[in-house]
Tab-separated table of N, CA and C and ligand atoms in Angstrom:
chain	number	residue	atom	x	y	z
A	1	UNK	N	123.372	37.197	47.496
A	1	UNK	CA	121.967	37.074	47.907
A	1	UNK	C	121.659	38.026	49.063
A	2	UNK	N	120.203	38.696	48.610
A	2	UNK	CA	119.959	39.616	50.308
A	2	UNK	C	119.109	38.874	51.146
A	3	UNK	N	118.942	39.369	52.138
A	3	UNK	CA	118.073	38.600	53.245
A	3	UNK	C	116.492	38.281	52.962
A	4	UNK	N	116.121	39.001	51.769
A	4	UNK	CA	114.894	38.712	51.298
A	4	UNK	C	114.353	37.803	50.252
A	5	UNK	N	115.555	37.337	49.903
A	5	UNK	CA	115.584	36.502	49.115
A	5	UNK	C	115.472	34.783	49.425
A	6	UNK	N	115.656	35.212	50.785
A	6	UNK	CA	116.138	33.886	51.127
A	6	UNK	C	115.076	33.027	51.013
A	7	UNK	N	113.955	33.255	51.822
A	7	UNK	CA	112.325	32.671	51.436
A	7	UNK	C	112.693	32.086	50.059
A	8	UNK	N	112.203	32.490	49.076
A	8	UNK	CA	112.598	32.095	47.552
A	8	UNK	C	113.345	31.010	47.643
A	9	UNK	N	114.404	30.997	48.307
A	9	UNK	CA	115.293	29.632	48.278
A	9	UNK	C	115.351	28.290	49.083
A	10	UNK	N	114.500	28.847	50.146
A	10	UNK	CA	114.592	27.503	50.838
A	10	UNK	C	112.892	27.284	50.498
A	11	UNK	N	112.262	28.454	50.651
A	11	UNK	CA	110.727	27.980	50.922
A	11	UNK	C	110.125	27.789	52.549
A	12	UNK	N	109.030	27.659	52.664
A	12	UNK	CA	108.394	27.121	53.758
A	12	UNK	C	108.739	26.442	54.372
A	13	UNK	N	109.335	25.105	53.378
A	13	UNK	CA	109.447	23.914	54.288
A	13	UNK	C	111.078	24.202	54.495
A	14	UNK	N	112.200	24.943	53.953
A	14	UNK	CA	113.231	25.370	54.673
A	14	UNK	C	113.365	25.877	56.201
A	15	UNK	N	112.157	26.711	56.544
A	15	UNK	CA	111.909	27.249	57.815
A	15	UNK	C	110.787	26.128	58.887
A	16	UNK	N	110.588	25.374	58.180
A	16	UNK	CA	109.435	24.752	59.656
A	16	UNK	C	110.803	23.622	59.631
A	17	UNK	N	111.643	23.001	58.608
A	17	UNK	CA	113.217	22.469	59.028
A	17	UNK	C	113.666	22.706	60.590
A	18	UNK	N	113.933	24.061	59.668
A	18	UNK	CA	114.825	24.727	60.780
A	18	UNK	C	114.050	25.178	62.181
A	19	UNK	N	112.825	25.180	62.406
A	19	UNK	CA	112.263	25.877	63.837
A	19	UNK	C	111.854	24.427	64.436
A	20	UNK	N	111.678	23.017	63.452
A	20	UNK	CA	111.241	21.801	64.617
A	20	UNK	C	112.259	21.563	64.886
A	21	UNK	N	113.963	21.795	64.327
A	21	UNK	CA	114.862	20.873	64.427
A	21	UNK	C	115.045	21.616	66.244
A	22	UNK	N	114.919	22.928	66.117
A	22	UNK	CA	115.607	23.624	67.182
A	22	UNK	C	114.366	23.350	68.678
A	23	UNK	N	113.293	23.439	68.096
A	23	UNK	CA	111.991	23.124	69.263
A	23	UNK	C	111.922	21.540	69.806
A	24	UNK	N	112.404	20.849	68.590
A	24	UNK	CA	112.804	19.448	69.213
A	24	UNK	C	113.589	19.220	70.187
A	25	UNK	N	114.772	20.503	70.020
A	25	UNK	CA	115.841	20.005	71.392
A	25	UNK	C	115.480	21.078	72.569
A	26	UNK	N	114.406	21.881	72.504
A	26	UNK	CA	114.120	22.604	73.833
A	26	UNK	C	113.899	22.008	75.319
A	27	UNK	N	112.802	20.693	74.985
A	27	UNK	CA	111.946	20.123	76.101
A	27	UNK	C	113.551	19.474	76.814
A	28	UNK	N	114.815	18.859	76.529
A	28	UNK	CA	115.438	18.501	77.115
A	28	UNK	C	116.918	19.291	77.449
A	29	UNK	N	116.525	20.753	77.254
A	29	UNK	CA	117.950	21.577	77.100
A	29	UNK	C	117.833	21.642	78.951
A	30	UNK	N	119.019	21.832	79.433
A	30	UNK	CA	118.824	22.062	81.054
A	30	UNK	C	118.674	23.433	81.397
A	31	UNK	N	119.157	24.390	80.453
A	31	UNK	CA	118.627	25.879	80.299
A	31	UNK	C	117.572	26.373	80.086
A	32	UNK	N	117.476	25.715	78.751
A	32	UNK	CA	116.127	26.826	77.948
A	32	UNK	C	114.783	26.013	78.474
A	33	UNK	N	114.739	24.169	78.686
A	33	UNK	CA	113.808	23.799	78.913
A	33	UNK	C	112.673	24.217	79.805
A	34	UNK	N	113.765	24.956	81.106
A	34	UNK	CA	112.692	25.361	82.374
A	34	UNK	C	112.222	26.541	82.115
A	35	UNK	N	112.874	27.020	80.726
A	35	UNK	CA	112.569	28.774	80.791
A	35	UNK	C	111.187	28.568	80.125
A	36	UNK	N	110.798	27.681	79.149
A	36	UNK	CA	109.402	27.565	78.238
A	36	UNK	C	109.084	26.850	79.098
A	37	UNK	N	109.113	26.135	80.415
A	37	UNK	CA	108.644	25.347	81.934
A	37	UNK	C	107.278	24.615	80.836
A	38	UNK	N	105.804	24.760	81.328
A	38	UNK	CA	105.156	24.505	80.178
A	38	UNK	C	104.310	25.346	79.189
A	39	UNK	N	104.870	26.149	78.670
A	39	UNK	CA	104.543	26.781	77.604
A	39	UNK	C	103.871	25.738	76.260
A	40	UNK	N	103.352	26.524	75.477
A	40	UNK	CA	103.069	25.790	74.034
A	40	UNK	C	103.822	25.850	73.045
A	41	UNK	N	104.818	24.656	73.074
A	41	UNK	CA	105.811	24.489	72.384
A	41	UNK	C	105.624	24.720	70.513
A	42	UNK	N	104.440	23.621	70.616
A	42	UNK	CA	103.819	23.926	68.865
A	42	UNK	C	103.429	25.329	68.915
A	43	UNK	N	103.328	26.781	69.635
A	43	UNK	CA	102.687	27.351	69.215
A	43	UNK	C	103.715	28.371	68.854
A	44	UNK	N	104.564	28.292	70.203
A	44	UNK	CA	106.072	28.548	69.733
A	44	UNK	C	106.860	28.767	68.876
A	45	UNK	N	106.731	27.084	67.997
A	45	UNK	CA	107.739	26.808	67.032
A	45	UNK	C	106.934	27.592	65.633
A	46	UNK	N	105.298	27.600	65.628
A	46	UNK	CA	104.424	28.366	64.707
A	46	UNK	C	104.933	29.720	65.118
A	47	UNK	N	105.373	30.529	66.067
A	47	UNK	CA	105.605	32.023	66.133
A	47	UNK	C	107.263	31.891	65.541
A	48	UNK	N	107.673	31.377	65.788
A	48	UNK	CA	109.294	31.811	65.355
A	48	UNK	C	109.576	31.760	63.883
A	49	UNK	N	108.657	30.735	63.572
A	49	UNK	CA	108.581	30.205	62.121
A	49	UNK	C	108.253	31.756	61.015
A	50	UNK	N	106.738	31.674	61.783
A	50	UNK	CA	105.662	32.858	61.056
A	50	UNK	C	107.206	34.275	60.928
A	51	UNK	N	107.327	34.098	62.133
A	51	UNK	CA	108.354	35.287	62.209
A	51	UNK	C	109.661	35.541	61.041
A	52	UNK	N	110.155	34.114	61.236
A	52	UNK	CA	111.594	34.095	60.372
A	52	UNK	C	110.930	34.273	58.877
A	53	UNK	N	110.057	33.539	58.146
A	53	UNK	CA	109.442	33.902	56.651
A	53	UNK	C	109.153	35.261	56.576
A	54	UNK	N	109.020	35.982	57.697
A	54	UNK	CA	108.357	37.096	57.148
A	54	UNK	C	109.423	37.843	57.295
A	55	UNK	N	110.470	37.614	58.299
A	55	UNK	CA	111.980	38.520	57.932
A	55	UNK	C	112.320	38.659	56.793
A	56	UNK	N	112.463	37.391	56.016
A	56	UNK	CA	113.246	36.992	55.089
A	56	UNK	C	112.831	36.568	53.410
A	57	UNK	N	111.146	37.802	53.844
A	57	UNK	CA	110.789	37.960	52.417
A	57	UNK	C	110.011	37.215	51.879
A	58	UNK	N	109.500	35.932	52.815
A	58	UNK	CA	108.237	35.717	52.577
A	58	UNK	C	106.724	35.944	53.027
A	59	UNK	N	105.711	34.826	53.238
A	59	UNK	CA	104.499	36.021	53.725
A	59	UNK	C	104.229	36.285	55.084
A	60	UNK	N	103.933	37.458	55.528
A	60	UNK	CA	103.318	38.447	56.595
A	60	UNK	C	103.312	37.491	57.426
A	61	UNK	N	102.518	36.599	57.419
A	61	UNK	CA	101.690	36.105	58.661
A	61	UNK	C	101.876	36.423	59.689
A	62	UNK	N	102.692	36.435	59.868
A	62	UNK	CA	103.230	36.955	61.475
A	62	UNK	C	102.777	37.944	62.078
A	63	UNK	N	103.018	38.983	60.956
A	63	UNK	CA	102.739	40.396	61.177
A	63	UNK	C	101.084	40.363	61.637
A	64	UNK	N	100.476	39.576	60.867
A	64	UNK	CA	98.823	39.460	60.664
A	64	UNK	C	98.056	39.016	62.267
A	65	UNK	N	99.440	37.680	62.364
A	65	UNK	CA	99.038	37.289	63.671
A	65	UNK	C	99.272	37.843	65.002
A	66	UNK	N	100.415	38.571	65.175
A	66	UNK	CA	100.859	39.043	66.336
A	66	UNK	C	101.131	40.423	65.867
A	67	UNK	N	101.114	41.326	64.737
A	67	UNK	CA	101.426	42.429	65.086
A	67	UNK	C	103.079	42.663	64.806
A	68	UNK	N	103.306	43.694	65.071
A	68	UNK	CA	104.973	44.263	64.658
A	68	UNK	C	105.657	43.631	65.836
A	69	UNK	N	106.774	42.770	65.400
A	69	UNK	CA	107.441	41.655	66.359
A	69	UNK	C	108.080	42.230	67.830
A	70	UNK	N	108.580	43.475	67.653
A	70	UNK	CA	108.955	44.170	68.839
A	70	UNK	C	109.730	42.757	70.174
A	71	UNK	N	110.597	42.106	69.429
A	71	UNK	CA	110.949	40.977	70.175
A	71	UNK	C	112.076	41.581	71.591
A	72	UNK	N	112.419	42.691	71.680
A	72	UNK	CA	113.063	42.982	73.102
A	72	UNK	C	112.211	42.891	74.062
A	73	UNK	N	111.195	43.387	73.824
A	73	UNK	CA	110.027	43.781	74.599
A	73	UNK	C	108.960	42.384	75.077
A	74	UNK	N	109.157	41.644	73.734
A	74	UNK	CA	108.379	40.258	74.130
A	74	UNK	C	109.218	39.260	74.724
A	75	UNK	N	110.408	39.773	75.041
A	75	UNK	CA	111.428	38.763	75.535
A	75	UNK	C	111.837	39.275	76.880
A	76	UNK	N	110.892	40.407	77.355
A	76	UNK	CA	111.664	41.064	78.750
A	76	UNK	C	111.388	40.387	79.931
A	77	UNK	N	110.715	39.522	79.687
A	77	UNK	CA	109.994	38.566	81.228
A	77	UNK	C	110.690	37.300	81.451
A	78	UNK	N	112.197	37.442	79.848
A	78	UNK	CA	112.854	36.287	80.521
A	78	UNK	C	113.930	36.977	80.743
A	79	UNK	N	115.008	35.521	81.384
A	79	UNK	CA	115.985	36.444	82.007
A	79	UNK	C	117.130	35.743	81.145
A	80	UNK	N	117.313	36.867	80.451
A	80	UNK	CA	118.587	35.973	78.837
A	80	UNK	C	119.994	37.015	79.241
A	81	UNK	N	120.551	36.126	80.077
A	81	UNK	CA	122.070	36.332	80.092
A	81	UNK	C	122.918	35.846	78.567
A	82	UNK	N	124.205	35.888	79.247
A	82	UNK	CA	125.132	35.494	78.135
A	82	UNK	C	124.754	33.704	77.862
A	83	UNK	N	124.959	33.517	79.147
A	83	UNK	CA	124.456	32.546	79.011
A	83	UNK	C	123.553	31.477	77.970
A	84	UNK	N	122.947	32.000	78.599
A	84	UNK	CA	121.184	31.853	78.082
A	84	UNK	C	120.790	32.071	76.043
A	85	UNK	N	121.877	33.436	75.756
A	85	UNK	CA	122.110	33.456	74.938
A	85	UNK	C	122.878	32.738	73.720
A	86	UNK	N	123.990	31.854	74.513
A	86	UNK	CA	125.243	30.986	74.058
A	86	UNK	C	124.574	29.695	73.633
A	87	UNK	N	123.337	29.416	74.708
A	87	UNK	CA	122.697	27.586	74.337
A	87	UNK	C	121.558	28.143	73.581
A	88	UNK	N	121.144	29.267	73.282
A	88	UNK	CA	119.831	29.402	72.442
A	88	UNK	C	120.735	29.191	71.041
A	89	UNK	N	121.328	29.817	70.876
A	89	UNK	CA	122.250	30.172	69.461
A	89	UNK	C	123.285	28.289	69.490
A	90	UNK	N	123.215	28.172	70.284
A	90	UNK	CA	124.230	26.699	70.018
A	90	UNK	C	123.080	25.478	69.832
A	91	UNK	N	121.790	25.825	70.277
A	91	UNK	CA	120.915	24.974	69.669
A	91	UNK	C	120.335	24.732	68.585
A	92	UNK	N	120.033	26.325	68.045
A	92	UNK	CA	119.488	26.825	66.723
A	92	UNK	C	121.323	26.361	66.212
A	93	UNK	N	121.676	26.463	65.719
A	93	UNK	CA	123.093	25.723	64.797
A	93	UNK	C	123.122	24.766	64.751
A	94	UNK	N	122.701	23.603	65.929
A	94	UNK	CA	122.545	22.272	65.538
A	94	UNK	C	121.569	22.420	64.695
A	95	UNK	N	120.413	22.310	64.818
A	95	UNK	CA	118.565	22.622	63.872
A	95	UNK	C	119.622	22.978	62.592
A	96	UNK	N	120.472	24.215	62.440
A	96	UNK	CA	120.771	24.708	60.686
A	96	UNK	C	121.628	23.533	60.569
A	97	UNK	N	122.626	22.646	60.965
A	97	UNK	CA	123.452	21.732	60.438
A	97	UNK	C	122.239	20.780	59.880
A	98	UNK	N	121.610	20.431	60.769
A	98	UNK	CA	120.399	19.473	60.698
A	98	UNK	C	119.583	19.847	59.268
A	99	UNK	N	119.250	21.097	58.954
A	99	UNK	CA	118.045	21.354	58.280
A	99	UNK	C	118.912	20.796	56.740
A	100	UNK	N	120.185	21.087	56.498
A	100	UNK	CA	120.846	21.105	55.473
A	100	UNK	C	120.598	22.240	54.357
A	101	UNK	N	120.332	23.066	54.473
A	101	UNK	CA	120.124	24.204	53.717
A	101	UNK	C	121.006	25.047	52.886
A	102	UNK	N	120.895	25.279	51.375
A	102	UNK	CA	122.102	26.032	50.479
A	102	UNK	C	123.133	26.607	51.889
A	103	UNK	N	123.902	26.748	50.949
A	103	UNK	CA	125.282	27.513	52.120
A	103	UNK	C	124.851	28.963	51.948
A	104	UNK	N	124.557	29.522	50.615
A	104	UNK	CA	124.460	31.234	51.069
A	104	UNK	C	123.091	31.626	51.852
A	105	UNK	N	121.580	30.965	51.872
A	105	UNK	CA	120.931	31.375	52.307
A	105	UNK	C	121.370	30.942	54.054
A	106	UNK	N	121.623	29.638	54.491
A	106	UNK	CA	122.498	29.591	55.815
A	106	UNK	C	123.048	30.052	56.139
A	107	UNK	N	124.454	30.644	55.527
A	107	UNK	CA	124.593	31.463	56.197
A	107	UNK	C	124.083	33.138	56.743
A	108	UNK	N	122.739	34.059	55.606
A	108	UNK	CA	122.115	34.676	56.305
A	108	UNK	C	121.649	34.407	57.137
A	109	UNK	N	121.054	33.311	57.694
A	109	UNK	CA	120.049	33.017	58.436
A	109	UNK	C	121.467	32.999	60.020
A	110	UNK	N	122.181	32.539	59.869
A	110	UNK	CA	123.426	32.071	60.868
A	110	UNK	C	123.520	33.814	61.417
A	111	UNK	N	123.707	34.346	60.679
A	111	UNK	CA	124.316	35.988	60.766
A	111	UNK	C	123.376	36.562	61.640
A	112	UNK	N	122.144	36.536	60.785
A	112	UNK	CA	120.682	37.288	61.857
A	112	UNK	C	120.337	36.816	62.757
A	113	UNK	N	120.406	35.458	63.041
A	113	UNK	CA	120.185	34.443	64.508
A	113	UNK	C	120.906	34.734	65.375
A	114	UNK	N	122.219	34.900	65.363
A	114	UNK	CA	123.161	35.211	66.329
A	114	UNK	C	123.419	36.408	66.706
A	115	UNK	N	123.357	37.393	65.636
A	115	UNK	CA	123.113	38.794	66.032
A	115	UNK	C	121.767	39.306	66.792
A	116	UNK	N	120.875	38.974	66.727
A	116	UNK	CA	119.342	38.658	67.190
A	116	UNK	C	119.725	38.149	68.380
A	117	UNK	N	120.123	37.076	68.716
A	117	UNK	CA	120.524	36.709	70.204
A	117	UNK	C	120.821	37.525	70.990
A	118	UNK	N	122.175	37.901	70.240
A	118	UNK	CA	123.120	38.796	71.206
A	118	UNK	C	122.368	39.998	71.665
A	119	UNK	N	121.430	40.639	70.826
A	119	UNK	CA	120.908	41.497	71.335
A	119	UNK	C	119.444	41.862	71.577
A	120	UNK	N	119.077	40.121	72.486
A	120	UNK	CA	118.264	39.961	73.068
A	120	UNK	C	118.131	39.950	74.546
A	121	UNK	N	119.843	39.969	74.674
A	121	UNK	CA	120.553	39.909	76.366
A	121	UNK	C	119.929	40.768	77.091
A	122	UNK	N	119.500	40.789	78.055
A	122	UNK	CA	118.741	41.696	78.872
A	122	UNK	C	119.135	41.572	80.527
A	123	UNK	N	120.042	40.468	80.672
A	123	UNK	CA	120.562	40.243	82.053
A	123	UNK	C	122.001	39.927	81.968
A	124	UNK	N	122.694	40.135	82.912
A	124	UNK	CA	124.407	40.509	83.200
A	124	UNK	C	124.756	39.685	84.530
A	125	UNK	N	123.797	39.141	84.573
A	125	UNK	CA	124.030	38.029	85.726
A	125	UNK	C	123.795	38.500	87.121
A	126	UNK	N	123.699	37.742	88.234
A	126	UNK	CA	123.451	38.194	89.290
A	126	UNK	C	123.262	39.506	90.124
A	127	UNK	N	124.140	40.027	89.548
A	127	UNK	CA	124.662	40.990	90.540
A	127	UNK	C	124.024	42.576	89.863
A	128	UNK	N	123.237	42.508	88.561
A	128	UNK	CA	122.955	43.282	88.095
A	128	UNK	C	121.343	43.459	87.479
B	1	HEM	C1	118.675	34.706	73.107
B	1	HEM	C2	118.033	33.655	73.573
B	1	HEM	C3	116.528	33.489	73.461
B	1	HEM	C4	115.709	32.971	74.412
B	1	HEM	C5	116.156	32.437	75.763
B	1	HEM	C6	114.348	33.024	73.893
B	1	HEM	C7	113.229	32.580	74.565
B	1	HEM	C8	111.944	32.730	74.121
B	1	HEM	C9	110.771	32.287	74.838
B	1	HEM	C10	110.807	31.552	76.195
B	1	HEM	C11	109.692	32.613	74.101
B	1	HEM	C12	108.208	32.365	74.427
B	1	HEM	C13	107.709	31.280	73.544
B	1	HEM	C14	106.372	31.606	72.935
B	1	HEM	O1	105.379	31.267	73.579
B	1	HEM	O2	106.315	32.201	71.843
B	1	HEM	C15	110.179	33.290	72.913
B	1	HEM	C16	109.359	33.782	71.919
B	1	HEM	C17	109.830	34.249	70.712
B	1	HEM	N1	111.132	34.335	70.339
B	1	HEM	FE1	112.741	33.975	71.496
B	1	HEM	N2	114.375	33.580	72.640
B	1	HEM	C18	115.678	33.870	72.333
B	1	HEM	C19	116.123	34.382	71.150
B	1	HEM	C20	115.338	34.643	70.055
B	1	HEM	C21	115.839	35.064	68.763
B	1	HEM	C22	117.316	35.251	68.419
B	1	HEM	C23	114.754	35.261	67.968
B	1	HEM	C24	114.667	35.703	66.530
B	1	HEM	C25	115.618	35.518	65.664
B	1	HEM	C26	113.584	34.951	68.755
B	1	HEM	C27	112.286	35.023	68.289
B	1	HEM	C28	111.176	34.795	69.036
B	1	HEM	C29	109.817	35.008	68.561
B	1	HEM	C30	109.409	35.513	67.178
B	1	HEM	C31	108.975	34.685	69.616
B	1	HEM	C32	107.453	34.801	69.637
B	1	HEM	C33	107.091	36.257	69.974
B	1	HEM	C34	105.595	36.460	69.987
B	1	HEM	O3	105.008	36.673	68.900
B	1	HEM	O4	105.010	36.435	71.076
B	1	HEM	N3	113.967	34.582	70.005
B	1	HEM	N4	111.542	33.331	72.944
């Protein structure tokens, strides 16, 4: 299976699964919670969503709504160490255990999430 396929297999309701399971555990993470402090969580979990369908071959919206995702750039005002990176990606994995989703489209989704993390890092910790 390619990454565009995946839409096709889980559908819509595969991805709003997977983005409440992970937005559900934000408001009480001791990391990520203060980083969305009070942000709009529903509007949030609607951007990541819009986003992931439209990676993965289903529709635009995203694109429609916000434009070409350019997510380094929309992510530069936080400060995503390794850290920061380790509980985003260890939260989103609970949400995919949770969502229960085929094993081959999970694991694309596992592959691009974590690679996506990693190179969302933009801070090296203190001293840098
Ligand atoms: C590495 C750790 C990450 C942290 C700490 C983080 C944090 C955040 C925060 C605080 C927001 C603002 C919420 C909003 O109002 O939209 C945001 C937005 C967003 N994040 Fe992340 N994020 C991380 C990784 C990722 C990854 C791996 C992806 C994609 C696979 C992603 C996709 C998005 C998208 C699509 C938005 C909305 C962008 C927009 O249209 O404005 N993020 N993220």
């Amino acid at each position: 299976m390619e990454d565009y396929e995946v839409y096709g297999a889980i559908g819509a309701e595969g991805f709003a699964r997977l983005t409440s399971g992970f937005y559900r555990r934000v408001p009480q993470d001791d990391i990520l919670g203060p980083m969305y402090g009070d942000r709009d969580l529903e509007g949030a979990e609607e951007r990541l969503r819009d986003f992931l369908i439209f990676r993965f071959g289903g529709p635009p919206q995203y694109l429609e709504k916000r434009g070409h995702p350019r997510l380094r750039m929309r992510h530069a005002r936080f400060r995503i160490d390794g850290i920061a990176r380790d509980r985003w990606f260890s939260l989103m994995s609970a949400a995919l255990e949770e969502a229960v989703l085929p094993s081959e489209p999970a694991r694309l989704l596992r592959t691009f999430l974590s690679e996506t993390a990693t190179f969302l890092i933009n801070s090296h910790g203190e001293t840098s």
